[in-house]
Each structure stands twice: as structure tokens, then as C-alpha cells.
Short mmCIF file of C-alpha atoms in Angstrom, two decimals:
data_model
loop_
_atom_site.label_atom_id
_atom_site.label_comp_id
_atom_site.label_asym_id
_atom_site.label_seq_id
_atom_site.Cartn_x
_atom_site.Cartn_y
_atom_site.Cartn_z
CA UNK A 1 22.59 -9.38 -16.09
CA UNK A 2 22.98 -10.72 -12.30
CA UNK A 3 20.99 -13.35 -10.92
CA UNK A 4 19.79 -10.50 -7.86
CA UNK A 5 18.97 -8.71 -10.76
CA UNK A 6 16.96 -11.35 -12.48
CA UNK A 7 15.47 -12.14 -9.46
CA UNK A 8 14.19 -8.92 -8.95
CA UNK A 9 12.76 -8.22 -11.97
CA UNK A 10 11.22 -12.73 -12.00
CA UNK A 11 9.65 -11.03 -8.74
CA UNK A 12 8.20 -7.21 -9.70
CA UNK A 13 6.42 -9.14 -12.15
CA UNK A 14 4.41 -11.83 -10.78
CA UNK A 15 3.45 -8.05 -8.81
CA UNK A 16 -0.29 -7.12 -10.09
CA UNK A 17 -0.02 -3.62 -6.61
CA UNK A 18 3.20 -1.95 -5.75
CA UNK A 19 4.52 -3.55 -2.69
CA UNK A 20 7.21 -1.93 -0.55
CA UNK A 21 10.86 -2.39 -1.08
CA UNK A 22 10.42 -4.14 1.94
CA UNK A 23 7.24 -6.70 0.66
CA UNK A 24 9.49 -7.50 -1.95
CA UNK A 25 12.77 -8.63 -0.02
CA UNK A 26 9.98 -10.47 1.98
CA UNK A 27 9.17 -12.47 -0.86
CA UNK A 28 12.35 -13.11 -3.10
CA UNK A 29 13.67 -14.68 0.78
CA UNK A 30 10.58 -16.84 1.00
CA UNK A 31 11.59 -17.85 -2.72
CA UNK A 32 14.17 -18.73 -1.43
CA UNK A 33 16.94 -16.24 -3.34
CA UNK A 34 19.79 -14.76 -0.84
CA UNK A 35 19.39 -11.01 -1.67
CA UNK A 36 20.18 -7.86 0.95
CA UNK A 37 16.91 -5.05 1.64
CA UNK A 38 19.54 -3.09 0.90
CA UNK A 39 20.75 -5.22 -2.09
CA UNK A 40 16.71 -5.08 -3.23
CA UNK A 41 16.28 -1.04 -2.71
CA UNK A 42 18.91 -1.06 -4.37
CA UNK A 43 18.24 -2.22 -7.42
CA UNK A 44 14.67 -1.06 -7.60
CA UNK A 45 16.21 2.62 -7.71
CA UNK A 46 18.12 1.86 -10.31
CA UNK A 47 15.57 0.05 -12.43
CA UNK A 48 13.62 3.26 -11.43
CA UNK A 49 15.81 5.50 -13.36
CA UNK A 50 15.84 3.37 -16.26
CA UNK A 51 11.51 3.45 -16.69
CA UNK A 52 11.94 -0.28 -15.35
CA UNK A 53 8.92 -0.20 -12.89
CA UNK A 54 7.79 3.23 -11.03
CA UNK A 55 7.12 4.13 -7.96
CA UNK A 56 4.32 6.38 -6.17
CA UNK A 57 5.32 7.73 -2.70
CA UNK A 58 2.52 7.13 0.75
CA UNK A 59 1.48 9.99 2.58
CA UNK A 60 4.00 8.80 4.76
CA UNK A 61 6.66 9.24 1.76
CA UNK A 62 7.74 5.98 1.34
CA UNK A 63 8.65 4.32 -2.33
CA UNK A 64 6.18 1.51 -3.17
CA UNK A 65 7.39 0.18 -6.58
CA UNK A 66 5.57 -1.99 -9.47
CA UNK A 67 6.96 -3.16 -13.07
CA UNK A 68 3.65 -0.76 -15.27
CA UNK A 69 2.27 -1.75 -18.93
CA UNK A 70 3.68 1.17 -20.33
CA UNK A 71 6.20 3.36 -19.93
CA UNK A 72 5.03 6.14 -21.76
CA UNK A 73 3.99 8.79 -19.38
CA UNK A 74 1.18 8.50 -16.57
CA UNK A 75 -0.57 8.62 -13.56
CA UNK A 76 -1.73 6.50 -10.91
CA UNK A 77 -4.48 5.30 -8.99
CA UNK A 78 -3.84 3.31 -5.61
CA UNK A 79 -6.27 1.54 -3.63
CA UNK A 80 -4.84 2.28 -0.33
CA UNK A 81 -6.01 -0.81 1.72
CA UNK A 82 -5.25 -3.70 -1.06
CA UNK A 83 -2.75 -2.20 -3.21
CA UNK A 84 -4.94 -2.68 -6.66
CA UNK A 85 -3.63 0.30 -9.08
CA UNK A 86 -5.13 1.61 -12.20
CA UNK A 87 -3.00 3.67 -14.89
CA UNK A 88 -4.47 6.76 -15.97
CA UNK A 89 -3.96 9.25 -18.58
CA UNK A 90 -4.08 12.28 -17.23
CA UNK A 91 -5.37 15.00 -19.99
CA UNK A 92 -6.11 18.01 -17.73
CA UNK A 93 -3.61 18.29 -15.62
CA UNK A 94 -0.76 17.72 -18.42
CA UNK A 95 -2.09 21.55 -19.68
CA UNK A 96 -2.67 22.03 -15.94
CA UNK A 97 1.25 22.51 -15.48
CA UNK A 98 2.22 23.28 -18.94
CA UNK A 99 -0.11 26.61 -18.84
CA UNK A 100 0.89 26.83 -14.70
CA UNK A 101 4.54 26.82 -14.83
CA UNK A 102 4.86 29.07 -18.78
CA UNK A 103 3.00 31.54 -16.59
CA UNK A 104 5.58 31.79 -13.90
CA UNK A 105 8.00 31.63 -17.40
CA UNK A 106 8.48 27.83 -16.46
CA UNK A 107 10.42 24.84 -19.08
CA UNK A 108 10.57 21.82 -19.49
CA UNK A 109 8.04 21.37 -16.94
CA UNK A 110 8.24 17.74 -14.63
CA UNK A 111 5.37 16.89 -11.69
CA UNK A 112 4.04 13.47 -9.99
CA UNK A 113 0.70 13.22 -10.01
CA UNK A 114 -0.74 10.35 -7.76
CA UNK A 115 -4.34 9.56 -6.46
CA UNK A 116 -5.48 7.12 -3.87
CA UNK A 117 -8.43 5.92 -2.99
CA UNK A 118 -10.43 3.17 -1.98
CA UNK A 119 -11.88 0.53 -4.10
CA UNK A 120 -14.73 -1.12 -4.72
CA UNK A 121 -14.11 -4.35 -3.34
CA UNK A 122 -12.43 -3.17 -0.38
CA UNK A 123 -15.55 -0.18 -0.22
CA UNK A 124 -17.57 -3.57 0.37
CA UNK A 125 -14.99 -5.67 2.43
CA UNK A 126 -16.19 -6.17 6.31
CA UNK A 127 -12.99 -5.02 7.68
CA UNK A 128 -11.42 -2.13 6.29
CA UNK A 129 -7.70 -1.67 7.02
CA UNK A 130 -5.42 0.72 5.84
CA UNK A 131 -3.22 -0.51 4.13
CA UNK A 132 0.71 -0.33 5.62
CA UNK A 133 2.51 2.89 4.67
CA UNK A 134 -0.41 4.69 3.00
CA UNK A 135 -2.06 6.97 5.36
CA UNK A 136 -5.75 7.70 4.81
CA UNK A 137 -5.29 11.74 4.58
CA UNK A 138 -3.35 10.98 1.23
#
């Protein structure tokens, strides 16, 4: 494992919310790591491909990254203000995807379902501003 990849994993392990590659890159720079933004993007894509990090896509199409507690298939409920995320099961979604695929003669169905909203803590704060990259219309 390269030093840069180890630094990237350390930065991701320290976060609880989904963050953009730019945010992770900025944190690495603040830690004194000499790593380019393109290297961060490539590293995150590799880690997502191996299942070591999860991604969610914002309403604007930007990928956000986080290391999840489980590598099993799951979905996320993400606060569009603070970025806090909850890992959720979706048995109804799973059944709907399977039966919809079967109804149209498809097999080996995959899907991505992410829910975005505003958490109770952010709803209670006086000044709520939408997290950069997350659309209130998502």
C-alpha cells in the first residue's frame, strides 16, 4: 500500500459523513500530505470499486464518499445540511427492484437508492444552509 493510499484511508476513517473528493483532498493538505486532487479522485474510485468506501451522488451529480460499517448491500439516508448519514436497509425496495425486473424479463438487477433530507439537529438550528453539492430538490 502506498503512503498516499494509507493517508487517504486514514482521512476517510476519521469521517462520519459523506464528503466530496475536494473536501477529502483539503483535509489531506491540512494534515501536511502532499497528494494531488487527481490522485485523491483515482484513489477514491479504486476504493469504491473494491467496496472499501461507499458513494452517494448528490442532486447535481457529484459523488460523495464515506467508509461504511458494513460491506453488505444497503442504502443511505443523508442530511443535505450537515452530511450526516444513516445506513438503512430497504427490504421493500429490494423486492420492488426484483419484481420490476422480472416483470420486464430482466435478471441480475442492481440498483442505487439514496434518500436525502434534513436531520433533526439541523432542522432545529436557527440558520440552516444547504450543504454544498446537495440539492434541496434531490
